[in-house]
């Protein structure tokens, strides 16, 4: 899908900092960002409170305006603006979720005082070790570039662009390779679980 004239004008207005341009941008794409957040969390079986969702929306929007709209200035117009924002939003959300997981406390637990406080992550650290060991065990069913791509993406949190540069493959090949590798890992996991 190509960049529409409406989105081209909206993007230009934002980058030129015209009055009400950012508000119009948010009105147009807020629903998309919320959808990406919901879908990303649902795919990872992460339950979000309304406050957590609002925090993630704020993270995405702040990233878009950060450094004089750096992410929006990078957009080359080779796809629709919605497609670009979907990819960018997903990366920001995944990075934020990984950061929260590594900090071993969810915003909800912190606000409600139900979980460990930020200084005491013993249980969560054990969970992270078990999760990492499980991923590494499943990765044994992969070889070569597939294993490298899964490790870089899931364990090191690298972007497709960073993975492409590191392993020397086209950026648009990273996603399909991840999909194939995940399918192999699922098959390997279900075979191990079977009696």
PDB file of C-alpha atoms in Angstrom:
ATOM      1  CA  UNK A   1       0.000   0.000   0.000  1.00  0.00           C
ATOM      2  CA  UNK A   2       1.332   3.435  -0.878  1.00  0.00           C
ATOM      3  CA  UNK A   3       1.410   6.637   1.114  1.00  0.00           C
ATOM      4  CA  UNK A   4      -1.888   8.467   0.734  1.00  0.00           C
ATOM      5  CA  UNK A   5      -2.013  12.175   0.004  1.00  0.00           C
ATOM      6  CA  UNK A   6      -3.884  12.765   3.293  1.00  0.00           C
ATOM      7  CA  UNK A   7      -1.117  11.092   5.289  1.00  0.00           C
ATOM      8  CA  UNK A   8       1.614  12.806   3.276  1.00  0.00           C
ATOM      9  CA  UNK A   9       0.080  16.209   4.115  1.00  0.00           C
ATOM     10  CA  UNK A  10      -0.426  15.271   7.764  1.00  0.00           C
ATOM     11  CA  UNK A  11       3.173  14.105   8.068  1.00  0.00           C
ATOM     12  CA  UNK A  12       4.477  17.261   6.385  1.00  0.00           C
ATOM     13  CA  UNK A  13       2.382  19.427   8.716  1.00  0.00           C
ATOM     14  CA  UNK A  14       3.773  17.603  11.769  1.00  0.00           C
ATOM     15  CA  UNK A  15       7.370  17.892  10.611  1.00  0.00           C
ATOM     16  CA  UNK A  16       6.821  21.587   9.879  1.00  0.00           C
ATOM     17  CA  UNK A  17       5.261  21.947  13.353  1.00  0.00           C
ATOM     18  CA  UNK A  18       2.118  23.551  12.029  1.00  0.00           C
ATOM     19  CA  UNK A  19      -0.651  24.368  14.533  1.00  0.00           C
ATOM     20  CA  UNK A  20      -2.868  21.401  15.516  1.00  0.00           C
ATOM     21  CA  UNK A  21      -0.854  19.029  13.329  1.00  0.00           C
ATOM     22  CA  UNK A  22       0.218  16.794  16.227  1.00  0.00           C
ATOM     23  CA  UNK A  23      -3.332  16.675  17.598  1.00  0.00           C
ATOM     24  CA  UNK A  24      -4.593  15.668  14.126  1.00  0.00           C
ATOM     25  CA  UNK A  25      -1.868  13.027  13.910  1.00  0.00           C
ATOM     26  CA  UNK A  26      -2.841  11.573  17.292  1.00  0.00           C
ATOM     27  CA  UNK A  27      -6.538  11.620  16.359  1.00  0.00           C
ATOM     28  CA  UNK A  28      -5.783   9.733  13.152  1.00  0.00           C
ATOM     29  CA  UNK A  29      -3.376   7.086  14.534  1.00  0.00           C
ATOM     30  CA  UNK A  30      -4.191   6.631  18.227  1.00  0.00           C
ATOM     31  CA  UNK A  31      -6.527   3.718  17.483  1.00  0.00           C
ATOM     32  CA  UNK A  32      -3.802   2.010  15.451  1.00  0.00           C
ATOM     33  CA  UNK A  33      -1.276   2.361  18.279  1.00  0.00           C
ATOM     34  CA  UNK A  34      -3.763   0.956  20.816  1.00  0.00           C
ATOM     35  CA  UNK A  35      -4.502  -1.958  18.470  1.00  0.00           C
ATOM     36  CA  UNK A  36      -0.778  -2.716  18.087  1.00  0.00           C
ATOM     37  CA  UNK A  37      -0.330  -2.652  21.873  1.00  0.00           C
ATOM     38  CA  UNK A  38      -3.314  -4.946  22.462  1.00  0.00           C
ATOM     39  CA  UNK A  39      -2.259  -7.366  19.730  1.00  0.00           C
ATOM     40  CA  UNK A  40       1.386  -7.457  20.853  1.00  0.00           C
ATOM     41  CA  UNK A  41       0.429  -8.147  24.460  1.00  0.00           C
ATOM     42  CA  UNK A  42      -2.224 -10.701  23.512  1.00  0.00           C
ATOM     43  CA  UNK A  43       0.293 -12.568  21.338  1.00  0.00           C
ATOM     44  CA  UNK A  44       2.594 -12.787  24.373  1.00  0.00           C
ATOM     45  CA  UNK A  45      -0.204 -13.666  26.820  1.00  0.00           C
ATOM     46  CA  UNK A  46       0.392 -10.441  28.753  1.00  0.00           C
ATOM     47  CA  UNK A  47      -2.591  -8.938  30.534  1.00  0.00           C
ATOM     48  CA  UNK A  48      -2.628  -5.162  30.606  1.00  0.00           C
ATOM     49  CA  UNK A  49      -4.480  -2.821  32.878  1.00  0.00           C
ATOM     50  CA  UNK A  50      -5.885   0.367  31.398  1.00  0.00           C
ATOM     51  CA  UNK A  51      -3.075   2.298  33.112  1.00  0.00           C
ATOM     52  CA  UNK A  52      -0.414  -0.005  31.603  1.00  0.00           C
ATOM     53  CA  UNK A  53      -1.966   0.450  28.154  1.00  0.00           C
ATOM     54  CA  UNK A  54      -2.003   4.232  28.594  1.00  0.00           C
ATOM     55  CA  UNK A  55       1.663   4.143  29.645  1.00  0.00           C
ATOM     56  CA  UNK A  56       2.581   2.149  26.529  1.00  0.00           C
ATOM     57  CA  UNK A  57       0.638   4.552  24.300  1.00  0.00           C
ATOM     58  CA  UNK A  58       2.546   7.425  25.915  1.00  0.00           C
ATOM     59  CA  UNK A  59       5.869   5.615  25.304  1.00  0.00           C
ATOM     60  CA  UNK A  60       5.050   5.222  21.607  1.00  0.00           C
ATOM     61  CA  UNK A  61       3.929   8.826  21.196  1.00  0.00           C
ATOM     62  CA  UNK A  62       6.957  10.155  23.068  1.00  0.00           C
ATOM     63  CA  UNK A  63       9.254   8.068  20.884  1.00  0.00           C
ATOM     64  CA  UNK A  64       7.598   9.531  17.772  1.00  0.00           C
ATOM     65  CA  UNK A  65       8.174  13.144  18.842  1.00  0.00           C
ATOM     66  CA  UNK A  66      11.568  12.515  20.433  1.00  0.00           C
ATOM     67  CA  UNK A  67      14.588  14.207  18.889  1.00  0.00           C
ATOM     68  CA  UNK A  68      12.518  16.512  16.660  1.00  0.00           C
ATOM     69  CA  UNK A  69      10.302  13.739  15.208  1.00  0.00           C
ATOM     70  CA  UNK A  70      13.346  11.621  14.305  1.00  0.00           C
ATOM     71  CA  UNK A  71      11.300   8.441  13.708  1.00  0.00           C
ATOM     72  CA  UNK A  72       8.809  10.262  11.501  1.00  0.00           C
ATOM     73  CA  UNK A  73      11.626  11.947   9.574  1.00  0.00           C
ATOM     74  CA  UNK A  74      13.074   8.489   8.820  1.00  0.00           C
ATOM     75  CA  UNK A  75       9.883   7.464   7.018  1.00  0.00           C
ATOM     76  CA  UNK A  76      10.706   7.243   3.304  1.00  0.00           C
ATOM     77  CA  UNK A  77       7.155   6.892   1.992  1.00  0.00           C
ATOM     78  CA  UNK A  78       7.747   3.423   0.525  1.00  0.00           C
ATOM     79  CA  UNK A  79       4.692   2.059   2.344  1.00  0.00           C
ATOM     80  CA  UNK A  80       1.598   3.526   3.915  1.00  0.00           C
ATOM     81  CA  UNK A  81       2.172   5.639   7.007  1.00  0.00           C
ATOM     82  CA  UNK A  82      -0.056   3.220   8.946  1.00  0.00           C
ATOM     83  CA  UNK A  83       2.194   0.286   8.014  1.00  0.00           C
ATOM     84  CA  UNK A  84       5.294   2.179   9.103  1.00  0.00           C
ATOM     85  CA  UNK A  85       3.668   3.235  12.382  1.00  0.00           C
ATOM     86  CA  UNK A  86       2.558  -0.349  13.040  1.00  0.00           C
ATOM     87  CA  UNK A  87       6.134  -1.619  12.750  1.00  0.00           C
ATOM     88  CA  UNK A  88       7.602   1.251  14.769  1.00  0.00           C
ATOM     89  CA  UNK A  89       4.935   0.973  17.484  1.00  0.00           C
ATOM     90  CA  UNK A  90       5.397  -2.770  17.794  1.00  0.00           C
ATOM     91  CA  UNK A  91       9.151  -2.411  18.240  1.00  0.00           C
ATOM     92  CA  UNK A  92       8.714   0.258  20.891  1.00  0.00           C
ATOM     93  CA  UNK A  93       6.118  -1.827  22.743  1.00  0.00           C
ATOM     94  CA  UNK A  94       8.222  -5.012  22.611  1.00  0.00           C
ATOM     95  CA  UNK A  95      11.298  -3.120  23.829  1.00  0.00           C
ATOM     96  CA  UNK A  96       9.271  -1.588  26.673  1.00  0.00           C
ATOM     97  CA  UNK A  97       7.767  -4.959  27.650  1.00  0.00           C
ATOM     98  CA  UNK A  98      11.227  -6.565  27.680  1.00  0.00           C
ATOM     99  CA  UNK A  99      12.505  -3.708  29.822  1.00  0.00           C
ATOM    100  CA  UNK A 100       9.646  -4.185  32.259  1.00  0.00           C
ATOM    101  CA  UNK A 101      10.151  -7.929  32.366  1.00  0.00           C
ATOM    102  CA  UNK A 102      13.851  -7.519  33.051  1.00  0.00           C
ATOM    103  CA  UNK A 103      13.016  -5.094  35.851  1.00  0.00           C
ATOM    104  CA  UNK A 104      10.876  -7.912  37.269  1.00  0.00           C
ATOM    105  CA  UNK A 105       7.928  -5.773  38.250  1.00  0.00           C
ATOM    106  CA  UNK A 106       4.818  -4.803  36.330  1.00  0.00           C
ATOM    107  CA  UNK A 107       3.342  -1.355  36.653  1.00  0.00           C
ATOM    108  CA  UNK A 108       0.178  -2.891  38.036  1.00  0.00           C
ATOM    109  CA  UNK A 109       2.054  -4.792  40.763  1.00  0.00           C
ATOM    110  CA  UNK A 110       3.995  -1.663  41.643  1.00  0.00           C
ATOM    111  CA  UNK A 111       0.887   0.534  41.865  1.00  0.00           C
ATOM    112  CA  UNK A 112      -1.152  -1.992  43.813  1.00  0.00           C
ATOM    113  CA  UNK A 113       1.712  -3.241  45.983  1.00  0.00           C
ATOM    114  CA  UNK A 114       0.801  -6.860  45.191  1.00  0.00           C
ATOM    115  CA  UNK A 115       4.110  -8.093  43.890  1.00  0.00           C
ATOM    116  CA  UNK A 116       7.741  -7.801  44.765  1.00  0.00           C
ATOM    117  CA  UNK A 117       9.003  -4.270  45.047  1.00  0.00           C
ATOM    118  CA  UNK A 118      11.593  -3.133  42.535  1.00  0.00           C
ATOM    119  CA  UNK A 119      14.490  -4.034  44.815  1.00  0.00           C
ATOM    120  CA  UNK A 120      13.374  -7.627  45.370  1.00  0.00           C
ATOM    121  CA  UNK A 121      13.174  -9.552  42.112  1.00  0.00           C
ATOM    122  CA  UNK A 122      14.243 -13.016  43.305  1.00  0.00           C
ATOM    123  CA  UNK A 123      11.156 -14.871  42.102  1.00  0.00           C
ATOM    124  CA  UNK A 124      11.037 -13.003  38.817  1.00  0.00           C
ATOM    125  CA  UNK A 125      14.760 -13.533  38.242  1.00  0.00           C
ATOM    126  CA  UNK A 126      14.208 -17.270  38.665  1.00  0.00           C
ATOM    127  CA  UNK A 127      11.331 -17.117  36.192  1.00  0.00           C
ATOM    128  CA  UNK A 128      13.526 -15.245  33.709  1.00  0.00           C
ATOM    129  CA  UNK A 129      16.234 -17.899  34.034  1.00  0.00           C
ATOM    130  CA  UNK A 130      13.711 -20.687  33.475  1.00  0.00           C
ATOM    131  CA  UNK A 131      12.202 -18.848  30.462  1.00  0.00           C
ATOM    132  CA  UNK A 132      15.636 -18.213  28.974  1.00  0.00           C
ATOM    133  CA  UNK A 133      16.652 -21.841  29.530  1.00  0.00           C
ATOM    134  CA  UNK A 134      13.448 -22.984  27.816  1.00  0.00           C
ATOM    135  CA  UNK A 135      14.088 -20.717  24.814  1.00  0.00           C
ATOM    136  CA  UNK A 136      17.691 -21.911  24.610  1.00  0.00           C
ATOM    137  CA  UNK A 137      16.539 -25.550  24.807  1.00  0.00           C
ATOM    138  CA  UNK A 138      14.028 -24.983  21.993  1.00  0.00           C
ATOM    139  CA  UNK A 139      16.684 -23.182  19.953  1.00  0.00           C
ATOM    140  CA  UNK A 140      18.643 -26.443  19.753  1.00  0.00           C
ATOM    141  CA  UNK A 141      16.175 -27.483  17.049  1.00  0.00           C
ATOM    142  CA  UNK A 142      17.508 -24.595  14.939  1.00  0.00           C
ATOM    143  CA  UNK A 143      20.750 -24.307  13.043  1.00  0.00           C
ATOM    144  CA  UNK A 144      22.955 -21.534  11.732  1.00  0.00           C
ATOM    145  CA  UNK A 145      21.287 -18.304  10.714  1.00  0.00           C
ATOM    146  CA  UNK A 146      17.884 -19.325  12.137  1.00  0.00           C
ATOM    147  CA  UNK A 147      19.363 -19.789  15.611  1.00  0.00           C
ATOM    148  CA  UNK A 148      21.282 -16.507  15.312  1.00  0.00           C
ATOM    149  CA  UNK A 149      18.196 -14.564  14.224  1.00  0.00           C
ATOM    150  CA  UNK A 150      16.026 -15.997  17.039  1.00  0.00           C
ATOM    151  CA  UNK A 151      18.730 -15.312  19.625  1.00  0.00           C
ATOM    152  CA  UNK A 152      19.267 -11.741  18.430  1.00  0.00           C
ATOM    153  CA  UNK A 153      15.556 -10.935  18.227  1.00  0.00           C
ATOM    154  CA  UNK A 154      14.078 -12.749  21.237  1.00  0.00           C
ATOM    155  CA  UNK A 155      16.956 -12.864  23.695  1.00  0.00           C
ATOM    156  CA  UNK A 156      18.871  -9.694  22.823  1.00  0.00           C
ATOM    157  CA  UNK A 157      15.927  -7.533  21.673  1.00  0.00           C
ATOM    158  CA  UNK A 158      17.559  -6.452  18.393  1.00  0.00           C
ATOM    159  CA  UNK A 159      15.529  -4.834  15.609  1.00  0.00           C
ATOM    160  CA  UNK A 160      15.216  -6.334  12.129  1.00  0.00           C
ATOM    161  CA  UNK A 161      17.609  -3.664  10.862  1.00  0.00           C
ATOM    162  CA  UNK A 162      20.223  -4.520  13.506  1.00  0.00           C
ATOM    163  CA  UNK A 163      19.840  -8.250  12.831  1.00  0.00           C
ATOM    164  CA  UNK A 164      20.175  -7.688   9.102  1.00  0.00           C
ATOM    165  CA  UNK A 165      23.439  -5.819   9.577  1.00  0.00           C
ATOM    166  CA  UNK A 166      24.812  -8.348  12.053  1.00  0.00           C
ATOM    167  CA  UNK A 167      24.062 -11.575  10.152  1.00  0.00           C
ATOM    168  CA  UNK A 168      24.371 -10.137   6.648  1.00  0.00           C
ATOM    169  CA  UNK A 169      20.918 -10.905   5.271  1.00  0.00           C
ATOM    170  CA  UNK A 170      18.347  -8.597   3.683  1.00  0.00           C
ATOM    171  CA  UNK A 171      16.182  -6.877   6.294  1.00  0.00           C
ATOM    172  CA  UNK A 172      12.992  -8.110   4.628  1.00  0.00           C
ATOM    173  CA  UNK A 173      14.176 -11.724   5.076  1.00  0.00           C
ATOM    174  CA  UNK A 174      14.428 -11.473   8.870  1.00  0.00           C
ATOM    175  CA  UNK A 175      10.656 -11.667   9.559  1.00  0.00           C
ATOM    176  CA  UNK A 176      10.020 -14.743   7.381  1.00  0.00           C
ATOM    177  CA  UNK A 177      13.036 -16.504   8.911  1.00  0.00           C
ATOM    178  CA  UNK A 178      11.733 -15.735  12.410  1.00  0.00           C
ATOM    179  CA  UNK A 179       8.330 -17.174  11.463  1.00  0.00           C
ATOM    180  CA  UNK A 180       9.883 -20.392  10.141  1.00  0.00           C
ATOM    181  CA  UNK A 181      12.134 -20.700  13.183  1.00  0.00           C
ATOM    182  CA  UNK A 182       9.224 -20.166  15.594  1.00  0.00           C
ATOM    183  CA  UNK A 183       7.239 -22.873  13.812  1.00  0.00           C
ATOM    184  CA  UNK A 184      10.168 -25.288  14.200  1.00  0.00           C
ATOM    185  CA  UNK A 185      10.516 -24.366  17.862  1.00  0.00           C
ATOM    186  CA  UNK A 186       6.779 -24.928  18.454  1.00  0.00           C
ATOM    187  CA  UNK A 187       6.981 -28.352  16.774  1.00  0.00           C
ATOM    188  CA  UNK A 188      10.048 -29.208  18.830  1.00  0.00           C
ATOM    189  CA  UNK A 189       8.326 -28.064  22.041  1.00  0.00           C
ATOM    190  CA  UNK A 190       5.158 -30.030  21.345  1.00  0.00           C
ATOM    191  CA  UNK A 191       7.160 -33.178  20.461  1.00  0.00           C
ATOM    192  CA  UNK A 192       9.047 -32.900  23.764  1.00  0.00           C
ATOM    193  CA  UNK A 193       5.806 -32.391  25.685  1.00  0.00           C
ATOM    194  CA  UNK A 194       4.163 -35.427  24.107  1.00  0.00           C
ATOM    195  CA  UNK A 195       4.370 -38.686  26.113  1.00  0.00           C
TER     196      UNK A 195
END
